[in-house]
PDB file of C-alpha atoms in Angstrom:
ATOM      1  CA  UNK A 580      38.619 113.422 -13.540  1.00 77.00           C
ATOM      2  CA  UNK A 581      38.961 109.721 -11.456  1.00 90.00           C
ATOM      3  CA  UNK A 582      39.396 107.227 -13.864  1.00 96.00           C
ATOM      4  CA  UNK A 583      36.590 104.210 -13.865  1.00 97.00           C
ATOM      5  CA  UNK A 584      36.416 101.101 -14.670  1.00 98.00           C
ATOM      6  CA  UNK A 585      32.729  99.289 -14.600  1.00 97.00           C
ATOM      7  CA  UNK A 586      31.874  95.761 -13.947  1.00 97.00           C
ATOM      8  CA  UNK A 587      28.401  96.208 -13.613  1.00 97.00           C
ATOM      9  CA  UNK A 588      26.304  96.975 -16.744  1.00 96.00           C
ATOM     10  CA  UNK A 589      23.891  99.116 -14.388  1.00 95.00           C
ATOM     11  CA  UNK A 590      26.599 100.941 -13.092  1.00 97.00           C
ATOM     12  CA  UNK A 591      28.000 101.526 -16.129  1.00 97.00           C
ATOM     13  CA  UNK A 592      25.571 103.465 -17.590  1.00 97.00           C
ATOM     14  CA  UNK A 593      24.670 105.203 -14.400  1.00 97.00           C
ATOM     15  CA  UNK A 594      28.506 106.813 -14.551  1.00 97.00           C
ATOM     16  CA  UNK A 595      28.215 106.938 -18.578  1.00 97.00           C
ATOM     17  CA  UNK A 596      25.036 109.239 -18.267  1.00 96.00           C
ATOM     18  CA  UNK A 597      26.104 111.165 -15.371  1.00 97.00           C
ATOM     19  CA  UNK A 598      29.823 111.710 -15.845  1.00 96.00           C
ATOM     20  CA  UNK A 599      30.572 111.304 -19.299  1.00 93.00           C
ATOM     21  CA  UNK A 600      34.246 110.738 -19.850  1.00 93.00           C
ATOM     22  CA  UNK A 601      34.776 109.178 -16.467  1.00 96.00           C
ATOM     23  CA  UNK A 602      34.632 105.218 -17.650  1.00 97.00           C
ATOM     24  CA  UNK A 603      37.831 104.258 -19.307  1.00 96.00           C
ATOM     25  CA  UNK A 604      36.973 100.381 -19.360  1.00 97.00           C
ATOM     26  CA  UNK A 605      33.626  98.016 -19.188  1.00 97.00           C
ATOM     27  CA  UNK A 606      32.489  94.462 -19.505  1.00 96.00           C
ATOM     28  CA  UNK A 607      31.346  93.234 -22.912  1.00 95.00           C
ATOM     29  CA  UNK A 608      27.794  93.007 -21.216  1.00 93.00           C
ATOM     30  CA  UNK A 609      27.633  96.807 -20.774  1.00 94.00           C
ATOM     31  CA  UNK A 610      25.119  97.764 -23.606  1.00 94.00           C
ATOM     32  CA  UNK A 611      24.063 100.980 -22.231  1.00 94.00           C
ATOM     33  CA  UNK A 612      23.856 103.789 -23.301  1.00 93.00           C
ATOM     34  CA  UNK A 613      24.429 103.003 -26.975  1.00 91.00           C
ATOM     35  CA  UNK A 614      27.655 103.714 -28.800  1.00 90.00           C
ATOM     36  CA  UNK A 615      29.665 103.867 -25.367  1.00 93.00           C
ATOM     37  CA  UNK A 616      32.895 103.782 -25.994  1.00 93.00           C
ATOM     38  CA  UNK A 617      35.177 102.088 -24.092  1.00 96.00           C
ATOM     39  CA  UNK A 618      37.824  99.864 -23.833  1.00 96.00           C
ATOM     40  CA  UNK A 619      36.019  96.127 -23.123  1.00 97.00           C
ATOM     41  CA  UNK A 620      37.241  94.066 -20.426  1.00 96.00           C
ATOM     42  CA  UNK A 621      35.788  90.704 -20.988  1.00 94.00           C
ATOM     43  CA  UNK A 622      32.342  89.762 -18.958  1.00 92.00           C
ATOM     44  CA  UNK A 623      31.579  90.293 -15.306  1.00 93.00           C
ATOM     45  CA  UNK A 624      32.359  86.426 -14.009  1.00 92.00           C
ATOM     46  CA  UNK A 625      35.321  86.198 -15.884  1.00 93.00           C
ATOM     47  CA  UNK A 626      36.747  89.675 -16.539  1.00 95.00           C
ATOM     48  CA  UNK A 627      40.648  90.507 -17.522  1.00 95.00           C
ATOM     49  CA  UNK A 628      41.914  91.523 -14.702  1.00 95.00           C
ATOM     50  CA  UNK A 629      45.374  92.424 -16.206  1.00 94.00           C
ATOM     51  CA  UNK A 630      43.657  94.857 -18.866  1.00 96.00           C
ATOM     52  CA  UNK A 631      41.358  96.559 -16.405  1.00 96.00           C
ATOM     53  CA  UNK A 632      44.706  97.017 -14.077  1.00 96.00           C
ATOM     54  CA  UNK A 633      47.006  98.298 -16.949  1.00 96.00           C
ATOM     55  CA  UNK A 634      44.133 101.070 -17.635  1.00 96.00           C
ATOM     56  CA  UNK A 635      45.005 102.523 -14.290  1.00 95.00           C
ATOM     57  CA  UNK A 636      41.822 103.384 -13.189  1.00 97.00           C
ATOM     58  CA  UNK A 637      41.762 104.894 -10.056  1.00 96.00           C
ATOM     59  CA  UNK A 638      38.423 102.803  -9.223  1.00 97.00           C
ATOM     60  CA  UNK A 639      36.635  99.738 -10.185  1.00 98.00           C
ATOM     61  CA  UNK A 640      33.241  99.581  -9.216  1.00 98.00           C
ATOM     62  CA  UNK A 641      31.607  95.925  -8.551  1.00 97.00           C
ATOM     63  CA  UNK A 642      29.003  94.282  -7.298  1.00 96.00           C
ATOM     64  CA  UNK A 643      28.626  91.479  -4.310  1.00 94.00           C
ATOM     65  CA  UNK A 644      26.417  89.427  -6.277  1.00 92.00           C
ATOM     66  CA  UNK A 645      27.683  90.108 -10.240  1.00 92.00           C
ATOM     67  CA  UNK A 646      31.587  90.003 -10.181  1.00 95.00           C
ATOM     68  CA  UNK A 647      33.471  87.022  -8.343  1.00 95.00           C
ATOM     69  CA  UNK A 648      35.912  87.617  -4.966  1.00 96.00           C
ATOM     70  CA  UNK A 649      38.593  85.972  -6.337  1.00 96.00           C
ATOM     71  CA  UNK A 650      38.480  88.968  -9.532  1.00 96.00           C
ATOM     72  CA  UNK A 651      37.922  91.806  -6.936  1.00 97.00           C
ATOM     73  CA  UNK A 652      41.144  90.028  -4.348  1.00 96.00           C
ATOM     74  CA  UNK A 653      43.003  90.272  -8.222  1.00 96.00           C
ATOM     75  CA  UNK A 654      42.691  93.705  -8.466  1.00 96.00           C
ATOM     76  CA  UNK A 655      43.117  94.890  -5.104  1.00 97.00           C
ATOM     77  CA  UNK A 656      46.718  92.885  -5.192  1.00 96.00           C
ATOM     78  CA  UNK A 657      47.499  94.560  -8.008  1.00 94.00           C
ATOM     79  CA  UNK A 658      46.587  97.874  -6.096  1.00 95.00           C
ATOM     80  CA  UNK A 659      43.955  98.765  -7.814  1.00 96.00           C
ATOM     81  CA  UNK A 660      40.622 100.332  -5.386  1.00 96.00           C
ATOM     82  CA  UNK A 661      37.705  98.163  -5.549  1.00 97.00           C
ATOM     83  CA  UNK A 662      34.128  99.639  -4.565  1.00 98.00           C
ATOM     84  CA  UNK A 663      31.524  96.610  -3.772  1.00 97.00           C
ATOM     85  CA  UNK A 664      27.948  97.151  -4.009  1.00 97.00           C
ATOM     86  CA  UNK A 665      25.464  95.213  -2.071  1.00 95.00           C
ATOM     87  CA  UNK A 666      21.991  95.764  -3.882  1.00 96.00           C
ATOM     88  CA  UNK A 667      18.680  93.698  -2.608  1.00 94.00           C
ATOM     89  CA  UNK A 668      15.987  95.797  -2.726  1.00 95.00           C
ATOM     90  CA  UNK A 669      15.011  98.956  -4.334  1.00 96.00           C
ATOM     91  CA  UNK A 670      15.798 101.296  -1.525  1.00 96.00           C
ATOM     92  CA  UNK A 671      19.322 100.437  -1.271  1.00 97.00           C
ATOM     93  CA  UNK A 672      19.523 100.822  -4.752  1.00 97.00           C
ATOM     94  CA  UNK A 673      19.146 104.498  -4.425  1.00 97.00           C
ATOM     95  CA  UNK A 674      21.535 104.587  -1.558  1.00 97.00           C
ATOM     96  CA  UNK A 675      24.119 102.544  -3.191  1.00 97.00           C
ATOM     97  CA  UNK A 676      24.222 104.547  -6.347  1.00 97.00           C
ATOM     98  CA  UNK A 677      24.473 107.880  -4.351  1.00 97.00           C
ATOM     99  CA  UNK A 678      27.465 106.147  -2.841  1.00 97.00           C
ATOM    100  CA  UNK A 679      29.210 104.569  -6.288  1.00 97.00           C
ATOM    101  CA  UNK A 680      28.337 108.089  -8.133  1.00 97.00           C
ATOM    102  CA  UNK A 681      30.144 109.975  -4.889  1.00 96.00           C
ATOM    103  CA  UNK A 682      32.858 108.024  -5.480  1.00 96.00           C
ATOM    104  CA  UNK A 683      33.640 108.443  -9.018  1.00 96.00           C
ATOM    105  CA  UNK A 684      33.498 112.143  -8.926  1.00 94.00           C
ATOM    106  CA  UNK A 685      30.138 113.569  -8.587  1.00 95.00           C
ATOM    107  CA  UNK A 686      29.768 116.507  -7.175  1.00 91.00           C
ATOM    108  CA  UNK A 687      25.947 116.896  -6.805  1.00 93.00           C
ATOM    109  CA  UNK A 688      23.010 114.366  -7.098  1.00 94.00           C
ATOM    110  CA  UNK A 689      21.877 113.455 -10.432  1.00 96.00           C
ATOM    111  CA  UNK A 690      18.180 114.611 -11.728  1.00 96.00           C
ATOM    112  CA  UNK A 691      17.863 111.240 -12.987  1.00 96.00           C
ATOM    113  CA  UNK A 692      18.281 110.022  -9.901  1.00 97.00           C
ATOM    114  CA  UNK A 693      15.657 112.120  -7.688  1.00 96.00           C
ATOM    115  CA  UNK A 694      12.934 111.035 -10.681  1.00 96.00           C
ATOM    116  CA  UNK A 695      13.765 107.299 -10.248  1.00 96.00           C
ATOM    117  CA  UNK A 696      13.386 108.220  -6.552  1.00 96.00           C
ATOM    118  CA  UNK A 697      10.018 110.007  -7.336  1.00 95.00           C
ATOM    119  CA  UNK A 698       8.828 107.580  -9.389  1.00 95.00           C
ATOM    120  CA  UNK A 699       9.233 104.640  -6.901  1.00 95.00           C
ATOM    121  CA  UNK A 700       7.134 106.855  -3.928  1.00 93.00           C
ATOM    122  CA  UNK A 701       4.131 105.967  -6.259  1.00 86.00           C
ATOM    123  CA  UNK A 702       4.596 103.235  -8.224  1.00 83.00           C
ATOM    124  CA  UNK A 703       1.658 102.542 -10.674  1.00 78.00           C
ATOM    125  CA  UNK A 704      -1.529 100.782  -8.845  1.00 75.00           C
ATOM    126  CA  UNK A 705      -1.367  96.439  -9.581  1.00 77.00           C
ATOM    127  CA  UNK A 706      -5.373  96.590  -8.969  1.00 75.00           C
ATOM    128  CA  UNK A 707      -5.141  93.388  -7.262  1.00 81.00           C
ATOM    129  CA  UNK A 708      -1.670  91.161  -6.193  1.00 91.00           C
ATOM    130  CA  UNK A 709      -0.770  88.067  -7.366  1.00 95.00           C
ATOM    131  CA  UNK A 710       1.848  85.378  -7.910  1.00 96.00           C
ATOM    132  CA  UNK A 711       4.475  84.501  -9.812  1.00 97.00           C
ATOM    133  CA  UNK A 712       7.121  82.247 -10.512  1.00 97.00           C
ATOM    134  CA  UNK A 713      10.033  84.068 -11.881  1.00 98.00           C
ATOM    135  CA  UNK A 714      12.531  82.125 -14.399  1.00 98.00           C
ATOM    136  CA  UNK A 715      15.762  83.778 -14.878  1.00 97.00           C
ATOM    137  CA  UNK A 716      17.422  80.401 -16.307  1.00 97.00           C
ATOM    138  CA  UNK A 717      16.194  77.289 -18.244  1.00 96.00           C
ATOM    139  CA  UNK A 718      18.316  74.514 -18.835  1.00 93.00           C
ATOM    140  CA  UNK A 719      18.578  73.996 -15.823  1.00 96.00           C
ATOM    141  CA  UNK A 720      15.473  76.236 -14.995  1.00 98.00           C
ATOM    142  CA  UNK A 721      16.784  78.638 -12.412  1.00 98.00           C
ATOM    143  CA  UNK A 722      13.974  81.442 -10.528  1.00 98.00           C
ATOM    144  CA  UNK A 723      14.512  84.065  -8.224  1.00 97.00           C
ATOM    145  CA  UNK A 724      14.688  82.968  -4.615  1.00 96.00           C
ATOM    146  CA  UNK A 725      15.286  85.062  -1.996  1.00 95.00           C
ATOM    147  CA  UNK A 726      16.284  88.213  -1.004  1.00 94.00           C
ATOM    148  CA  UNK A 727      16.768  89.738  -4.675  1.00 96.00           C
ATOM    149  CA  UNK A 728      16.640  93.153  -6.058  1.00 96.00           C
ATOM    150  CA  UNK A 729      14.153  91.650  -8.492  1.00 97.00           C
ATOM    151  CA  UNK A 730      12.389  90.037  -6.478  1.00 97.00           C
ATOM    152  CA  UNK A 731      11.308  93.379  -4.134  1.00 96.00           C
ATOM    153  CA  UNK A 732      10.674  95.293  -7.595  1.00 97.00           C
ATOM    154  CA  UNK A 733       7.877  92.792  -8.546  1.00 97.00           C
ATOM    155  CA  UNK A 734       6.415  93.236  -4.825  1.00 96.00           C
ATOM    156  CA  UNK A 735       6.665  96.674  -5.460  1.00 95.00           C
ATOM    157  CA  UNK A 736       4.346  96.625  -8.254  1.00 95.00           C
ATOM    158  CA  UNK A 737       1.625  93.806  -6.804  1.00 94.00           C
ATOM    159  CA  UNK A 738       3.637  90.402  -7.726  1.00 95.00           C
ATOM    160  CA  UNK A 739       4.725  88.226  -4.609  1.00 95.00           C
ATOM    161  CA  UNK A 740       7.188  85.801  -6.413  1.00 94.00           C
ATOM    162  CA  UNK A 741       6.127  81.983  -5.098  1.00 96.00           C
ATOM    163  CA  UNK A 742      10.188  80.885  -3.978  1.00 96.00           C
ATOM    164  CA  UNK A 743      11.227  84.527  -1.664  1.00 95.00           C
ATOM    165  CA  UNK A 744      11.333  82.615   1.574  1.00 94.00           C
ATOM    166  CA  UNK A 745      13.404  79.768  -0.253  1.00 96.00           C
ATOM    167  CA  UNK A 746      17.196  79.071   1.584  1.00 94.00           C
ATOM    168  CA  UNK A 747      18.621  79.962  -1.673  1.00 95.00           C
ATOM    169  CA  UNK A 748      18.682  83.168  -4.034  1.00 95.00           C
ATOM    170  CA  UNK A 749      18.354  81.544  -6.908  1.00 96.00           C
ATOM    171  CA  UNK A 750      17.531  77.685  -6.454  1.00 97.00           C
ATOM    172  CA  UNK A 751      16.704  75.514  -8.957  1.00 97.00           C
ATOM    173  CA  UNK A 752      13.711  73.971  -9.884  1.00 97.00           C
ATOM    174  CA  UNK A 753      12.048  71.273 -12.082  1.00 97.00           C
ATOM    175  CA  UNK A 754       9.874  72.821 -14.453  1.00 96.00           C
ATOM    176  CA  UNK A 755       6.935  70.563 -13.497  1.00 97.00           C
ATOM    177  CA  UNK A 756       7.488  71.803  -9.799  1.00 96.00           C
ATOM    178  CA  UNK A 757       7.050  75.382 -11.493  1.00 97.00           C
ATOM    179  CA  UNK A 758       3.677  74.399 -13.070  1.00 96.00           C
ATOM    180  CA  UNK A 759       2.275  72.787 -10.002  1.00 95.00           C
ATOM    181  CA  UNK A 760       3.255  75.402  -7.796  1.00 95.00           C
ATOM    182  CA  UNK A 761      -0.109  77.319  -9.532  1.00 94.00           C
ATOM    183  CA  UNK A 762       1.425  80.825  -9.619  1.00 96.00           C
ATOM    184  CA  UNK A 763      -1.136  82.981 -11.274  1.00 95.00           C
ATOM    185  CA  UNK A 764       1.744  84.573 -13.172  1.00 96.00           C
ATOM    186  CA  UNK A 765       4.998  83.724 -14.784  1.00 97.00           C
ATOM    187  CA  UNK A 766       7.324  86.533 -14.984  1.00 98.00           C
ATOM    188  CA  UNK A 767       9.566  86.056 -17.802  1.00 98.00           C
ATOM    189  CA  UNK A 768      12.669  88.314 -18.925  1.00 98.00           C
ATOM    190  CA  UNK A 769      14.884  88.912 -21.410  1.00 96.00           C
ATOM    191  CA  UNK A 770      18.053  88.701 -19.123  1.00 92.00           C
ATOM    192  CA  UNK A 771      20.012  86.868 -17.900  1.00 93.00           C
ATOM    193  CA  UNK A 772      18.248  84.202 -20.046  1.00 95.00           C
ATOM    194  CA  UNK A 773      16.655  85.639 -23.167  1.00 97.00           C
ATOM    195  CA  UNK A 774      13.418  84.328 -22.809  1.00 97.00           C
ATOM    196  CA  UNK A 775      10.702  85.397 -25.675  1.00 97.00           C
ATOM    197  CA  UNK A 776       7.250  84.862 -27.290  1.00 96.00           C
ATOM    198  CA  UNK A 777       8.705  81.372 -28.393  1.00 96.00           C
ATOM    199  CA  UNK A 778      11.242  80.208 -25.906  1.00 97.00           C
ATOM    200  CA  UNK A 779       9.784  80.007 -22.424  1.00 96.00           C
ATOM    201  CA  UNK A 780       5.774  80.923 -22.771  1.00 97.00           C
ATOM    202  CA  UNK A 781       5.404  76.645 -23.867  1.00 97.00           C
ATOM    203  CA  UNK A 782       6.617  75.535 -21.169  1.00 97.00           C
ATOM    204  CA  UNK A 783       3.582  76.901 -19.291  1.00 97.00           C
ATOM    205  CA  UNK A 784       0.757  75.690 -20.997  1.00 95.00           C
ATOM    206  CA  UNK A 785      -2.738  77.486 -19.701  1.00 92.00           C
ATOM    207  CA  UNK A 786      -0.579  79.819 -17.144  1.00 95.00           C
ATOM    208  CA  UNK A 787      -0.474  83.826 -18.128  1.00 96.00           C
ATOM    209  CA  UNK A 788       3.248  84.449 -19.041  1.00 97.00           C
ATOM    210  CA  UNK A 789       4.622  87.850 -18.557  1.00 97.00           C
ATOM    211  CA  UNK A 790       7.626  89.065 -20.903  1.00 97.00           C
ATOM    212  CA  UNK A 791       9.154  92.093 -19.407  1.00 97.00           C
ATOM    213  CA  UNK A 792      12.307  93.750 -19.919  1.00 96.00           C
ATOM    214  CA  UNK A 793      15.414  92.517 -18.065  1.00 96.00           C
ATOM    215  CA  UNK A 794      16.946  95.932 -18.221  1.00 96.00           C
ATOM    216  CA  UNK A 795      14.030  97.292 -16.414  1.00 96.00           C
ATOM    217  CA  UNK A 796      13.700  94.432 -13.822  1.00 97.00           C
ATOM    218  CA  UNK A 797      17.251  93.875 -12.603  1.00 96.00           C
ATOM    219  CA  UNK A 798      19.182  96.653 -13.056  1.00 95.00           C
ATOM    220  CA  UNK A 799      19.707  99.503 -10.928  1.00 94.00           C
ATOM    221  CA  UNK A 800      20.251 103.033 -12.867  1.00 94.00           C
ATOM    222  CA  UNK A 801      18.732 105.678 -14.925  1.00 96.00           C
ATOM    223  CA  UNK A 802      16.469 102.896 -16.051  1.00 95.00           C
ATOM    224  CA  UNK A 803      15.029 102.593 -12.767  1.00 96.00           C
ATOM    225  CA  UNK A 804      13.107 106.008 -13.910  1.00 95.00           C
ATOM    226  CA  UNK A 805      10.776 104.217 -16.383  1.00 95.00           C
ATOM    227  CA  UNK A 806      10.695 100.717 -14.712  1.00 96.00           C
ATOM    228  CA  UNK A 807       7.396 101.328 -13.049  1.00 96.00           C
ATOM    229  CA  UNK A 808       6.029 102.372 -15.931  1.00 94.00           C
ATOM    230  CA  UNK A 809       7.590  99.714 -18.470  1.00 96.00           C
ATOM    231  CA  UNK A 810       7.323  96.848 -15.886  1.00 96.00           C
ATOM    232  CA  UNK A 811       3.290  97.893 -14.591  1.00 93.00           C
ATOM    233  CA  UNK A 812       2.241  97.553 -18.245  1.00 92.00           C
ATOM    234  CA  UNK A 813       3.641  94.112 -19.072  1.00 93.00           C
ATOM    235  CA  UNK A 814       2.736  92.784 -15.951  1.00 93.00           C
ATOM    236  CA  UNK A 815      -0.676  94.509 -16.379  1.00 89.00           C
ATOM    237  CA  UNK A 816      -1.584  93.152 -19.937  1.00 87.00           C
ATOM    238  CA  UNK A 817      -0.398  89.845 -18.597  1.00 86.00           C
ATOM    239  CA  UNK A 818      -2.978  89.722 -15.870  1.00 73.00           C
ATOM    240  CA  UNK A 819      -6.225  90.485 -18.042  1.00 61.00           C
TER     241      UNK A 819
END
């Protein structure tokens, strides 16, 4: 069985549920599926690239926008493969994940994977689309810009996100710049930044605050399943 190593919390439990056995090291971030175990190899910006390269894996898999070059360049001197990922909207999710499960092993397509296919075709119905600032940072407050994975699963599902044609992914932006911008939504989740009922909702007085699941917004694997689901409803009780 090739021998995996995960930098990606997505990924991670994308291998994890469809080759079990196959991951032999993760970051610390990689919380799913519970009770994985695995030998932890510090976070995805600043990873130990010495442990991950004694476990011999016979792949790392990584991501362009999660995992720094000068990590990946680490590894790959120390002759270890490195598979990058490029992920910015929800199609080339799918295609990417086909690719990174090919890679590790899999012989055939997971089922998971054809449902989170399925359930993407039809997405649930917004009713009507709106706007939205999207915070994924405060202190500094930080939103999705453009070009984001995120950012095309909110469009998706009827939310245009106010900063998408901005010259950065993720610029950021005064908080009173937020508020005047008049989004008829703020989308806030629970990752990167843990935003909740009392940290992030104030500092939008009169504005409709979504809180949505991180997990279900920005990461790409078996969650991507229930995401229209999970994601529609929050976004829908937000609106009313």
């Amino acid at each position: 069985m090739t021998r995996v190593v995960s930098l990606v919390p997505s990924l991670t439990e994308a291998v994890a549920v469809t080759l079990p056995g196959a991951l032999v090291g993760a970051t610390d971030w990689c919380s799913h599926p519970a009770g994985l175990d695995v030998v932890r190899v510090g976070g995805t910006k600043n990873p130990q690239t010495g442990k991950v390269a004694a476990l011999g894996p016979d792949l790392v898999i990584a991501n362009e926008e999660e995992n720094r070059a000068a990590d990946l360049d680490a590894l790959r001197a120390a002759g270890v493969e490195v598979l990058v990922t490029e992920v910015r909207g929800v199609p080339q999710a799918f295609r990417e994940l086909a690719r990174v499960l090919s890679a590790c092993g899999a012989a055939t397509r997971p089922r998971w994977l054809d449902e989170a296919e399925a359930a993407w075709s039809a997405p649930p119905a917004p009713g009507y689309r709106t706007t939205a600032v999207v915070p994924v940072w405060r202190r500094p407050w930080t939103v999705l810009g453009r070009d984001t994975f995120a950012g095309d699963v909110l469009a998706r599902l009827g939310v245009d996100h106010l900063y998408a044609r901005h010259a950065e992914r993720y610029p950021r932006v005064p908080v009173e710049e937020l508020r005047a911008a008049a989004p008829g939504l703020v989308v806030l989740p629970d990752e990167p930044y843990r935003f909740t009922a009392g940290d992030g909702p104030e500092a939008f007085p009169r504005l409709p605050c979504a809180l949505v699941s991180g997990r279900h917004l920005t990461w790409y694997g078996p969650s991507l399943a229930e995401a229209p689901r999970v994601l529609g409803r929050a976004l829908r009780a937000a609106r009313r």
